[in-house]
Amino acid sequence: MLIVKFFRKQQFGSFFIKATLFVSIIIQAAVLNAQQVTMLTSGTRASFRGLSVVNNNIVWVSGSNGTVGRSTNAGKTWQWHSVKGFEKTEFRDIEAFDSNTAIIMAIAEPAYILRTTDGGQNWSTVYKNDRKGMFLDAVDFYNEKYGMVVGDPLNGKFYIAVTENAGKSWKEWPEFHLPVADSGEACFASSGTNIRMTGVFSFVLASGGISSNFFPTWNKKVKIPLLQGKESTGANSVAVYRKKIMLVGGDFNAKDSTNGNICFSANRGKTFNISEMPPSGYRSSVEHLYKKTWITCGLNGVDISNDDGKTFRKISSDGFHVVRKAKKGKAVFLAGGGGRVAWLQ
Ligand SMILES: *[C@@H]1O[C@H](CO)[C@@H](O)[C@H](O)[C@H]1NC(C)=O
Ligand SMILES: *[C@@H]1O[C@H](CO)[C@@H](O)[C@H](O)[C@H]1NC(C)=O
Ligand SMILES: *[C@@H]1O[C@H](CO)[C@@H](O)[C@H](O)[C@H]1NC(C)=O
């Protein structure tokens, strides 16, 4: 608009006014569609569900075949490691602290958490559990010290272990303080984002399966308007911004269905609304970007909302399992099957 005014003042002929109006329309269209998913070259075919973005340059991913990748230049180049002794393990979640230090999580039989302090060359086992039924879903950290890992229910209660020293050691959370699960209620280990810490050992949790719920805290449970009733249905991911909560999921066996795939709350989960224009399919991960802007991804693409979830717009048809924003910085990365990694421009 500024450009148009400038040329009008100069009293150019109508052709120039039309031409500059046209240019200004193109510029406005470009701004509206500014968010673009740009593919990066990973050089591997592993499937990624773990993603941790430390800052605008340092990014770690983890996934199938014991694969862990690290980039220190915003994804331009990657160093790949197949974790020794874990070449067949799938690391479903990762939390990185800097370019050298990270932990990775393996779900079951046995469940493991490993830690590196040399950029991923050597890993040490900091947690191992071969209890029957043990299945870890996601790790989250409140800051550089305090973290939690959540697992599927054992004897009717979700499993939680905590760390106070950046993942160097873990201890089981007292049984008394564990969220109670309904029959057929569990978590999905699809993107490492169904638990989000909101303080030192305070957290919100999203569950799925036959019963899908939101836990604003360990001893409160809210029924959510997401698809549920089958093992493949329910919430896969939760994101939090102040009092706002966004939950995504659906049915991972119906990747294009928008049925019950999103809900959001402005009052920390007291009440939930559903979108007028939901994301374009089953969604496994959601992240808050800034103000009213949220991003979500799944097997059939990536969508963005600029109005706190009321309406979503598809920005890519490339499938991803997980989307994460830099803990310190603005960079946003995505990772998925077939070695796919990308960044949001
Ligand atoms: C995992 O490793 C196996 C055997 O080494 C290989 O055949 C397969 O293609 C690998 N899969 C991925 C996704 O990297
Ligand atoms: C760490 O890994 C490097 C490279 O694989 C190896 O040379 C070194 O001996 C390892 N260090 C330890 C303490 O295992
Ligand atoms: C949810 O819907 C109600 C009723 O339409 C509306 O008043 C409220 O503002 C909505 N909340 C959010 C967070 O959009």
mmCIF file of C-alpha atoms and ligand atoms in Angstrom:
data_model
loop_
_atom_site.group_PDB
_atom_site.id
_atom_site.type_symbol
_atom_site.label_atom_id
_atom_site.label_comp_id
_atom_site.label_asym_id
_atom_site.label_seq_id
_atom_site.Cartn_x
_atom_site.Cartn_y
_atom_site.Cartn_z
ATOM 1 C CA MET A 1 0.000 0.000 0.000
ATOM 2 C CA LEU A 2 2.843 2.352 0.795
ATOM 3 C CA ILE A 3 4.265 1.848 -2.683
ATOM 4 C CA VAL A 4 0.938 2.733 -4.313
ATOM 5 C CA LYS A 5 0.577 5.958 -2.310
ATOM 6 C CA PHE A 6 4.087 7.019 -3.200
ATOM 7 C CA PHE A 7 3.479 6.634 -6.926
ATOM 8 C CA ARG A 8 0.109 8.400 -6.753
ATOM 9 C CA LYS A 9 1.751 11.411 -5.164
ATOM 10 C CA GLN A 10 4.223 11.478 -7.995
ATOM 11 C CA GLN A 11 1.225 11.609 -10.389
ATOM 12 C CA PHE A 12 2.431 8.924 -12.747
ATOM 13 C CA GLY A 13 0.117 7.833 -15.537
ATOM 14 C CA SER A 14 -2.606 5.277 -14.833
ATOM 15 C CA PHE A 15 -0.517 2.488 -16.298
ATOM 16 C CA PHE A 16 2.060 2.902 -13.546
ATOM 17 C CA ILE A 17 -0.614 3.071 -10.876
ATOM 18 C CA LYS A 18 -2.106 -0.162 -12.186
ATOM 19 C CA ALA A 19 1.305 -1.770 -12.408
ATOM 20 C CA THR A 20 2.278 -0.802 -8.879
ATOM 21 C CA LEU A 21 -1.137 -1.862 -7.546
ATOM 22 C CA PHE A 22 -0.514 -5.235 -9.187
ATOM 23 C CA VAL A 23 2.945 -5.485 -7.591
ATOM 24 C CA SER A 24 1.514 -4.549 -4.203
ATOM 25 C CA ILE A 25 -1.156 -7.271 -4.536
ATOM 26 C CA ILE A 26 1.573 -9.804 -5.305
ATOM 27 C CA ILE A 27 3.568 -8.625 -2.279
ATOM 28 C CA GLN A 28 0.486 -8.931 -0.043
ATOM 29 C CA ALA A 29 -0.243 -12.433 -1.374
ATOM 30 C CA ALA A 30 3.376 -13.399 -0.714
ATOM 31 C CA VAL A 31 3.134 -12.153 2.884
ATOM 32 C CA LEU A 32 -0.094 -14.096 3.466
ATOM 33 C CA ASN A 33 1.552 -17.265 2.191
ATOM 34 C CA ALA A 34 4.914 -16.524 3.741
ATOM 35 C CA GLN A 35 5.072 -19.699 5.802
ATOM 36 C CA GLN A 36 6.603 -22.364 3.640
ATOM 37 C CA VAL A 37 7.928 -25.827 4.378
ATOM 38 C CA THR A 38 11.357 -26.264 2.805
ATOM 39 C CA MET A 39 12.824 -29.765 2.550
ATOM 40 C CA LEU A 40 16.353 -30.382 3.779
ATOM 41 C CA THR A 41 18.622 -33.185 2.660
ATOM 42 C CA SER A 42 19.130 -35.697 5.423
ATOM 43 C CA GLY A 43 20.890 -38.432 3.457
ATOM 44 C CA THR A 44 19.199 -41.235 5.426
ATOM 45 C CA ARG A 45 15.923 -43.159 5.034
ATOM 46 C CA ALA A 46 15.198 -43.619 8.741
ATOM 47 C CA SER A 47 11.800 -42.648 10.145
ATOM 48 C CA PHE A 48 11.982 -39.809 12.665
ATOM 49 C CA ARG A 49 9.647 -39.113 15.568
ATOM 50 C CA GLY A 50 12.128 -37.499 17.935
ATOM 51 C CA LEU A 51 13.049 -33.854 17.276
ATOM 52 C CA SER A 52 14.692 -31.290 19.538
ATOM 53 C CA VAL A 53 15.614 -27.789 18.396
ATOM 54 C CA VAL A 54 18.024 -26.145 20.834
ATOM 55 C CA ASN A 55 18.341 -22.815 19.020
ATOM 56 C CA ASN A 56 18.245 -21.459 15.456
ATOM 57 C CA ASN A 57 21.274 -23.576 14.495
ATOM 58 C CA ILE A 58 21.398 -26.705 16.661
ATOM 59 C CA VAL A 59 18.868 -29.423 15.757
ATOM 60 C CA TRP A 60 18.767 -33.097 16.761
ATOM 61 C CA VAL A 61 16.529 -35.878 15.410
ATOM 62 C CA SER A 62 16.078 -39.507 16.449
ATOM 63 C CA GLY A 63 14.280 -42.454 14.925
ATOM 64 C CA SER A 64 14.365 -45.963 13.510
ATOM 65 C CA ASN A 65 17.417 -48.224 13.154
ATOM 66 C CA GLY A 66 19.077 -46.608 16.166
ATOM 67 C CA THR A 67 19.512 -43.422 14.135
ATOM 68 C CA VAL A 68 20.388 -40.077 15.701
ATOM 69 C CA GLY A 69 21.224 -36.995 13.654
ATOM 70 C CA ARG A 70 22.633 -33.647 14.607
ATOM 71 C CA SER A 71 23.029 -30.407 12.706
ATOM 72 C CA THR A 72 24.827 -27.339 14.028
ATOM 73 C CA ASN A 73 24.137 -25.153 10.977
ATOM 74 C CA ALA A 74 20.329 -24.997 10.859
ATOM 75 C CA GLY A 75 19.979 -28.273 8.964
ATOM 76 C CA LYS A 76 22.331 -27.531 6.056
ATOM 77 C CA THR A 77 24.549 -30.495 6.955
ATOM 78 C CA TRP A 78 23.972 -33.418 9.325
ATOM 79 C CA GLN A 79 26.144 -35.845 11.254
ATOM 80 C CA TRP A 80 24.558 -39.279 11.579
ATOM 81 C CA HIS A 81 25.131 -41.914 14.231
ATOM 82 C CA SER A 82 23.768 -45.400 14.577
ATOM 83 C CA VAL A 83 23.868 -45.896 18.325
ATOM 84 C CA LYS A 84 26.228 -48.798 19.106
ATOM 85 C CA GLY A 85 24.386 -51.867 20.391
ATOM 86 C CA PHE A 86 21.006 -50.284 19.482
ATOM 87 C CA GLU A 87 21.098 -50.614 15.700
ATOM 88 C CA LYS A 88 17.543 -52.014 15.580
ATOM 89 C CA THR A 89 16.024 -49.795 18.268
ATOM 90 C CA GLU A 90 13.653 -46.977 17.408
ATOM 91 C CA PHE A 91 14.311 -43.842 19.447
ATOM 92 C CA ARG A 92 10.899 -42.208 19.609
ATOM 93 C CA ASP A 93 11.940 -39.080 21.479
ATOM 94 C CA ILE A 94 14.996 -36.925 22.004
ATOM 95 C CA GLU A 95 15.802 -33.915 24.174
ATOM 96 C CA ALA A 96 18.932 -31.937 23.346
ATOM 97 C CA PHE A 97 20.571 -29.379 25.628
ATOM 98 C CA ASP A 98 23.350 -28.089 23.374
ATOM 99 C CA SER A 99 25.482 -29.287 20.455
ATOM 100 C CA ASN A 100 27.112 -32.018 22.610
ATOM 101 C CA THR A 101 24.523 -33.112 25.138
ATOM 102 C CA ALA A 102 21.261 -34.984 24.487
ATOM 103 C CA ILE A 103 19.135 -37.874 25.742
ATOM 104 C CA ILE A 104 17.174 -40.366 23.618
ATOM 105 C CA MET A 105 14.262 -42.610 24.600
ATOM 106 C CA ALA A 106 13.414 -46.170 23.482
ATOM 107 C CA ILE A 107 9.862 -47.286 24.198
ATOM 108 C CA ALA A 108 9.853 -50.925 25.339
ATOM 109 C CA GLU A 109 11.402 -54.337 25.961
ATOM 110 C CA PRO A 110 13.357 -52.921 27.574
ATOM 111 C CA ALA A 111 12.596 -49.215 27.841
ATOM 112 C CA TYR A 112 15.774 -47.177 27.720
ATOM 113 C CA ILE A 113 17.022 -43.638 28.111
ATOM 114 C CA LEU A 114 20.556 -43.006 26.823
ATOM 115 C CA ARG A 115 22.658 -39.871 27.186
ATOM 116 C CA THR A 116 25.538 -38.421 25.177
ATOM 117 C CA THR A 117 27.915 -35.597 26.046
ATOM 118 C CA ASP A 118 30.076 -35.776 22.923
ATOM 119 C CA GLY A 119 27.660 -34.903 20.141
ATOM 120 C CA GLY A 120 26.278 -38.404 19.738
ATOM 121 C CA GLN A 121 29.415 -40.501 19.286
ATOM 122 C CA ASN A 122 29.151 -42.336 22.627
ATOM 123 C CA TRP A 123 25.995 -42.989 24.622
ATOM 124 C CA SER A 124 25.593 -44.217 28.172
ATOM 125 C CA THR A 125 22.510 -45.895 29.612
ATOM 126 C CA VAL A 126 20.961 -43.645 32.258
ATOM 127 C CA TYR A 127 17.654 -45.539 32.567
ATOM 128 C CA LYS A 128 16.585 -49.092 31.797
ATOM 129 C CA ASN A 129 13.324 -50.842 32.663
ATOM 130 C CA ASP A 130 12.304 -54.308 31.506
ATOM 131 C CA ARG A 131 9.138 -54.534 33.579
ATOM 132 C CA LYS A 132 6.360 -56.298 31.648
ATOM 133 C CA GLY A 133 3.977 -53.816 29.987
ATOM 134 C CA MET A 134 6.428 -50.921 30.274
ATOM 135 C CA PHE A 135 6.021 -48.608 27.264
ATOM 136 C CA LEU A 136 7.493 -45.101 27.306
ATOM 137 C CA ASP A 137 5.797 -42.433 25.173
ATOM 138 C CA ALA A 138 7.473 -39.062 25.576
ATOM 139 C CA VAL A 139 10.069 -37.016 27.432
ATOM 140 C CA ASP A 140 9.774 -33.321 28.246
ATOM 141 C CA PHE A 141 11.947 -30.851 30.133
ATOM 142 C CA TYR A 142 10.900 -27.730 32.006
ATOM 143 C CA ASN A 143 14.412 -26.277 31.847
ATOM 144 C CA GLU A 144 17.985 -27.576 31.613
ATOM 145 C CA LYS A 145 17.590 -29.638 34.810
ATOM 146 C CA TYR A 146 14.052 -30.841 35.399
ATOM 147 C CA GLY A 147 12.505 -33.439 33.115
ATOM 148 C CA MET A 148 9.814 -36.112 33.011
ATOM 149 C CA VAL A 149 9.123 -39.219 30.988
ATOM 150 C CA VAL A 150 5.580 -40.568 30.641
ATOM 151 C CA GLY A 151 4.631 -44.162 29.876
ATOM 152 C CA ASP A 152 1.461 -46.142 29.258
ATOM 153 C CA PRO A 153 -0.597 -47.114 32.308
ATOM 154 C CA LEU A 154 0.526 -49.986 34.535
ATOM 155 C CA ASN A 155 -2.107 -51.240 36.994
ATOM 156 C CA GLY A 156 -4.468 -48.421 35.993
ATOM 157 C CA LYS A 157 -2.063 -45.481 36.403
ATOM 158 C CA PHE A 158 0.164 -43.697 33.895
ATOM 159 C CA TYR A 159 3.865 -44.320 34.450
ATOM 160 C CA ILE A 160 6.072 -41.300 35.227
ATOM 161 C CA ALA A 161 9.774 -41.013 36.039
ATOM 162 C CA VAL A 162 11.589 -37.744 36.703
ATOM 163 C CA THR A 163 15.085 -36.280 36.585
ATOM 164 C CA GLU A 164 16.540 -33.311 38.454
ATOM 165 C CA ASN A 165 19.951 -33.357 36.779
ATOM 166 C CA ALA A 166 19.376 -32.995 33.018
ATOM 167 C CA GLY A 167 18.681 -36.690 32.574
ATOM 168 C CA LYS A 168 21.839 -38.072 34.229
ATOM 169 C CA SER A 169 19.667 -40.108 36.601
ATOM 170 C CA TRP A 170 15.945 -40.911 36.807
ATOM 171 C CA LYS A 171 13.607 -41.943 39.583
ATOM 172 C CA GLU A 172 10.056 -43.216 39.514
ATOM 173 C CA TRP A 173 7.379 -40.745 40.551
ATOM 174 C CA PRO A 174 5.450 -41.817 43.669
ATOM 175 C CA GLU A 175 2.474 -44.016 42.771
ATOM 176 C CA PHE A 176 0.181 -41.711 44.745
ATOM 177 C CA HIS A 177 0.881 -38.814 42.319
ATOM 178 C CA LEU A 178 0.255 -40.713 39.098
ATOM 179 C CA PRO A 179 -2.679 -39.838 36.787
ATOM 180 C CA VAL A 180 -5.405 -42.492 36.833
ATOM 181 C CA ALA A 181 -6.227 -44.140 33.492
ATOM 182 C CA ASP A 182 -9.566 -45.376 32.148
ATOM 183 C CA SER A 183 -9.764 -48.822 30.652
ATOM 184 C CA GLY A 184 -8.261 -48.668 27.120
ATOM 185 C CA GLU A 185 -6.665 -45.273 27.724
ATOM 186 C CA ALA A 186 -2.969 -44.834 26.903
ATOM 187 C CA CYS A 187 -0.578 -42.461 25.156
ATOM 188 C CA PHE A 188 0.776 -42.406 21.606
ATOM 189 C CA ALA A 189 4.531 -42.407 21.162
ATOM 190 C CA SER A 190 4.105 -40.575 17.860
ATOM 191 C CA SER A 191 5.978 -37.308 18.383
ATOM 192 C CA GLY A 192 7.194 -37.044 21.966
ATOM 193 C CA THR A 193 4.735 -34.247 22.666
ATOM 194 C CA ASN A 194 1.890 -35.667 24.734
ATOM 195 C CA ILE A 195 3.430 -34.426 27.961
ATOM 196 C CA ARG A 196 4.432 -30.767 28.424
ATOM 197 C CA MET A 197 5.975 -29.536 31.637
ATOM 198 C CA THR A 198 4.541 -26.258 32.892
ATOM 199 C CA GLY A 199 6.710 -25.938 36.012
ATOM 200 C CA VAL A 200 9.135 -27.991 38.113
ATOM 201 C CA PHE A 201 7.298 -31.342 38.069
ATOM 202 C CA SER A 202 3.993 -29.810 37.018
ATOM 203 C CA PHE A 203 2.731 -30.869 33.644
ATOM 204 C CA VAL A 204 -0.192 -31.313 31.270
ATOM 205 C CA LEU A 205 -0.855 -34.639 29.591
ATOM 206 C CA ALA A 206 -2.879 -35.771 26.550
ATOM 207 C CA SER A 207 -4.093 -39.358 26.272
ATOM 208 C CA GLY A 208 -5.705 -41.436 23.541
ATOM 209 C CA GLY A 209 -7.152 -44.820 22.655
ATOM 210 C CA ILE A 210 -10.600 -46.059 23.701
ATOM 211 C CA SER A 211 -10.754 -43.039 25.995
ATOM 212 C CA SER A 212 -9.008 -39.730 25.187
ATOM 213 C CA ASN A 213 -8.544 -37.059 27.838
ATOM 214 C CA PHE A 214 -6.642 -33.947 28.838
ATOM 215 C CA PHE A 215 -4.984 -33.774 32.258
ATOM 216 C CA PRO A 216 -4.469 -30.119 33.313
ATOM 217 C CA THR A 217 -2.554 -31.589 36.248
ATOM 218 C CA TRP A 218 -1.859 -35.084 37.617
ATOM 219 C CA ASN A 219 -5.157 -35.502 39.497
ATOM 220 C CA LYS A 220 -7.608 -33.794 37.115
ATOM 221 C CA LYS A 221 -9.012 -35.263 33.962
ATOM 222 C CA VAL A 222 -11.118 -33.560 31.284
ATOM 223 C CA LYS A 223 -12.966 -35.390 28.495
ATOM 224 C CA ILE A 224 -12.039 -33.808 25.161
ATOM 225 C CA PRO A 225 -13.944 -33.524 21.862
ATOM 226 C CA LEU A 226 -11.399 -35.614 19.921
ATOM 227 C CA LEU A 227 -12.146 -38.861 18.111
ATOM 228 C CA GLN A 228 -11.948 -41.835 20.504
ATOM 229 C CA GLY A 229 -13.205 -45.380 20.914
ATOM 230 C CA LYS A 230 -10.513 -47.292 19.032
ATOM 231 C CA GLU A 231 -6.890 -48.121 19.757
ATOM 232 C CA SER A 232 -5.824 -45.875 16.860
ATOM 233 C CA THR A 233 -7.845 -42.812 17.937
ATOM 234 C CA GLY A 234 -7.429 -39.909 20.315
ATOM 235 C CA ALA A 235 -4.989 -37.143 21.195
ATOM 236 C CA ASN A 236 -1.408 -37.533 19.975
ATOM 237 C CA SER A 237 0.011 -34.208 21.035
ATOM 238 C CA VAL A 238 -0.603 -31.177 23.222
ATOM 239 C CA ALA A 239 0.860 -27.669 23.122
ATOM 240 C CA VAL A 240 0.532 -24.966 25.752
ATOM 241 C CA TYR A 241 0.830 -21.197 25.619
ATOM 242 C CA ARG A 242 -0.118 -19.403 28.843
ATOM 243 C CA LYS A 243 -3.754 -20.478 29.448
ATOM 244 C CA LYS A 244 -4.211 -21.707 25.905
ATOM 245 C CA ILE A 245 -4.150 -25.422 25.133
ATOM 246 C CA MET A 246 -4.178 -27.043 21.687
ATOM 247 C CA LEU A 247 -4.694 -30.794 21.256
ATOM 248 C CA VAL A 248 -4.396 -32.735 18.000
ATOM 249 C CA GLY A 249 -4.941 -36.336 16.957
ATOM 250 C CA GLY A 250 -7.710 -38.174 15.147
ATOM 251 C CA ASP A 251 -7.230 -41.691 13.807
ATOM 252 C CA PHE A 252 -3.795 -42.697 12.541
ATOM 253 C CA ASN A 253 -5.462 -45.323 10.354
ATOM 254 C CA ALA A 254 -7.497 -42.581 8.592
ATOM 255 C CA LYS A 255 -4.807 -40.084 7.685
ATOM 256 C CA ASP A 256 -7.068 -37.842 5.546
ATOM 257 C CA SER A 257 -10.005 -37.715 7.953
ATOM 258 C CA THR A 258 -10.615 -34.423 9.757
ATOM 259 C CA ASN A 259 -13.067 -36.078 12.129
ATOM 260 C CA GLY A 260 -12.239 -35.123 15.745
ATOM 261 C CA ASN A 261 -8.624 -34.191 14.968
ATOM 262 C CA ILE A 262 -8.363 -30.907 16.909
ATOM 263 C CA CYS A 263 -9.642 -29.039 19.923
ATOM 264 C CA PHE A 264 -8.469 -26.005 21.828
ATOM 265 C CA SER A 265 -9.071 -24.192 25.073
ATOM 266 C CA ALA A 266 -8.501 -20.633 26.248
ATOM 267 C CA ASN A 267 -9.001 -21.457 29.937
ATOM 268 C CA ARG A 268 -6.358 -24.108 30.590
ATOM 269 C CA GLY A 269 -8.649 -26.977 29.665
ATOM 270 C CA LYS A 270 -11.841 -26.116 31.564
ATOM 271 C CA THR A 271 -13.741 -26.029 28.253
ATOM 272 C CA PHE A 272 -12.738 -27.001 24.738
ATOM 273 C CA ASN A 273 -13.849 -25.782 21.309
ATOM 274 C CA ILE A 274 -13.398 -27.387 17.941
ATOM 275 C CA SER A 275 -12.165 -25.649 14.768
ATOM 276 C CA GLU A 276 -14.447 -24.209 12.096
ATOM 277 C CA MET A 277 -11.781 -25.207 9.598
ATOM 278 C CA PRO A 278 -9.727 -28.067 11.064
ATOM 279 C CA PRO A 279 -6.296 -29.246 9.922
ATOM 280 C CA SER A 280 -6.500 -31.454 6.830
ATOM 281 C CA GLY A 281 -6.166 -34.893 8.433
ATOM 282 C CA TYR A 282 -4.934 -36.980 11.353
ATOM 283 C CA ARG A 283 -2.289 -34.933 13.196
ATOM 284 C CA SER A 284 0.529 -36.306 15.368
ATOM 285 C CA SER A 285 2.190 -33.106 16.600
ATOM 286 C CA VAL A 286 1.264 -29.530 17.467
ATOM 287 C CA GLU A 287 3.447 -26.593 18.485
ATOM 288 C CA HIS A 288 2.775 -22.993 19.486
ATOM 289 C CA LEU A 289 4.809 -20.536 17.384
ATOM 290 C CA TYR A 290 3.934 -16.983 18.472
ATOM 291 C CA LYS A 291 0.870 -15.064 19.691
ATOM 292 C CA LYS A 292 -2.146 -16.700 17.963
ATOM 293 C CA THR A 293 -0.103 -18.823 15.558
ATOM 294 C CA TRP A 294 0.133 -22.611 15.894
ATOM 295 C CA ILE A 295 1.480 -25.297 13.573
ATOM 296 C CA THR A 296 0.461 -28.945 13.313
ATOM 297 C CA CYS A 297 1.623 -31.851 11.143
ATOM 298 C CA GLY A 298 0.638 -35.404 10.298
ATOM 299 C CA LEU A 299 0.927 -38.117 7.675
ATOM 300 C CA ASN A 300 -0.724 -36.021 4.945
ATOM 301 C CA GLY A 301 0.737 -32.576 5.506
ATOM 302 C CA VAL A 302 1.236 -29.457 7.587
ATOM 303 C CA ASP A 303 -1.296 -26.804 8.626
ATOM 304 C CA ILE A 304 -1.053 -23.403 10.295
ATOM 305 C CA SER A 305 -3.583 -21.413 12.309
ATOM 306 C CA ASN A 306 -3.206 -17.670 12.878
ATOM 307 C CA ASP A 307 -6.346 -17.357 15.026
ATOM 308 C CA ASP A 308 -5.674 -19.693 17.981
ATOM 309 C CA GLY A 309 -7.110 -22.746 16.219
ATOM 310 C CA LYS A 310 -10.426 -21.473 14.832
ATOM 311 C CA THR A 311 -9.236 -21.955 11.246
ATOM 312 C CA PHE A 312 -6.304 -23.841 9.763
ATOM 313 C CA ARG A 313 -4.655 -23.509 6.352
ATOM 314 C CA LYS A 314 -2.653 -26.295 4.739
ATOM 315 C CA ILE A 315 0.857 -25.145 3.862
ATOM 316 C CA SER A 316 2.368 -28.462 2.721
ATOM 317 C CA SER A 317 1.273 -31.903 1.570
ATOM 318 C CA ASP A 318 4.506 -33.531 2.714
ATOM 319 C CA GLY A 319 3.892 -35.846 5.647
ATOM 320 C CA PHE A 320 5.729 -35.337 8.945
ATOM 321 C CA HIS A 321 5.467 -36.958 12.378
ATOM 322 C CA VAL A 322 6.781 -34.108 14.477
ATOM 323 C CA VAL A 323 7.192 -30.320 14.426
ATOM 324 C CA ARG A 324 9.215 -28.404 17.021
ATOM 325 C CA LYS A 325 10.206 -24.794 17.560
ATOM 326 C CA ALA A 326 13.605 -23.749 18.894
ATOM 327 C CA LYS A 327 13.743 -23.608 22.681
ATOM 328 C CA LYS A 328 15.821 -20.431 22.291
ATOM 329 C CA GLY A 329 15.070 -18.785 18.954
ATOM 330 C CA LYS A 330 12.455 -18.710 16.238
ATOM 331 C CA ALA A 331 13.485 -21.590 13.989
ATOM 332 C CA VAL A 332 10.890 -24.314 13.357
ATOM 333 C CA PHE A 333 11.811 -27.779 12.079
ATOM 334 C CA LEU A 334 9.814 -30.828 11.012
ATOM 335 C CA ALA A 335 10.775 -34.505 10.768
ATOM 336 C CA GLY A 336 9.041 -37.654 9.537
ATOM 337 C CA GLY A 337 9.237 -40.914 7.632
ATOM 338 C CA GLY A 338 11.655 -41.724 4.800
ATOM 339 C CA GLY A 339 14.411 -39.549 6.305
ATOM 340 C CA ARG A 340 12.330 -36.383 5.831
ATOM 341 C CA VAL A 341 13.534 -33.259 7.620
ATOM 342 C CA ALA A 342 12.408 -29.741 6.790
ATOM 343 C CA TRP A 343 12.300 -26.234 8.132
ATOM 344 C CA LEU A 344 9.582 -23.617 8.165
ATOM 345 C CA GLN A 345 10.526 -20.532 6.212
HETATM 346 C C1 LIG B 1 17.094 -50.364 8.753
HETATM 347 O O1 LIG B 1 18.117 -51.330 8.678
HETATM 348 C C2 LIG B 1 17.782 -52.425 7.865
HETATM 349 C C3 LIG B 1 18.870 -53.487 7.990
HETATM 350 O O2 LIG B 1 20.094 -52.928 8.312
HETATM 351 C C4 LIG B 1 17.604 -51.948 6.436
HETATM 352 O O3 LIG B 1 17.283 -53.014 5.597
HETATM 353 C C5 LIG B 1 16.494 -50.923 6.414
HETATM 354 O O4 LIG B 1 16.360 -50.386 5.124
HETATM 355 C C6 LIG B 1 16.747 -49.808 7.384
HETATM 356 N N1 LIG B 1 15.579 -48.973 7.460
HETATM 357 C C7 LIG B 1 15.623 -47.663 7.532
HETATM 358 C C8 LIG B 1 14.306 -46.983 7.563
HETATM 359 O O5 LIG B 1 16.667 -47.050 7.587
HETATM 360 C C1 LIG B 2 33.790 -42.190 21.834
HETATM 361 O O1 LIG B 2 33.641 -42.413 20.452
HETATM 362 C C2 LIG B 2 34.839 -42.241 19.709
HETATM 363 C C3 LIG B 2 34.489 -42.368 18.230
HETATM 364 O O2 LIG B 2 33.652 -43.461 17.986
HETATM 365 C C4 LIG B 2 35.886 -43.236 20.173
HETATM 366 O O3 LIG B 2 37.089 -43.052 19.473
HETATM 367 C C5 LIG B 2 36.114 -43.042 21.678
HETATM 368 O O4 LIG B 2 36.990 -44.015 22.164
HETATM 369 C C6 LIG B 2 34.804 -43.108 22.446
HETATM 370 N N1 LIG B 2 35.024 -42.754 23.834
HETATM 371 C C7 LIG B 2 34.598 -43.514 24.839
HETATM 372 C C8 LIG B 2 34.859 -42.986 26.210
HETATM 373 O O5 LIG B 2 34.029 -44.566 24.674
HETATM 374 C C1 LIG B 3 -15.697 -21.326 22.233
HETATM 375 O O1 LIG B 3 -17.014 -21.250 21.761
HETATM 376 C C2 LIG B 3 -17.855 -20.388 22.524
HETATM 377 C C3 LIG B 3 -19.271 -20.541 21.996
HETATM 378 O O2 LIG B 3 -19.334 -20.426 20.596
HETATM 379 C C4 LIG B 3 -17.324 -18.966 22.392
HETATM 380 O O3 LIG B 3 -18.099 -18.097 23.158
HETATM 381 C C5 LIG B 3 -15.886 -18.931 22.912
HETATM 382 O O4 LIG B 3 -15.320 -17.648 22.725
HETATM 383 C C6 LIG B 3 -15.033 -19.953 22.176
HETATM 384 N N1 LIG B 3 -13.724 -20.040 22.797
HETATM 385 C C7 LIG B 3 -12.598 -19.969 22.105
HETATM 386 C C8 LIG B 3 -11.335 -20.160 22.876
HETATM 387 O O5 LIG B 3 -12.559 -19.782 20.900
#
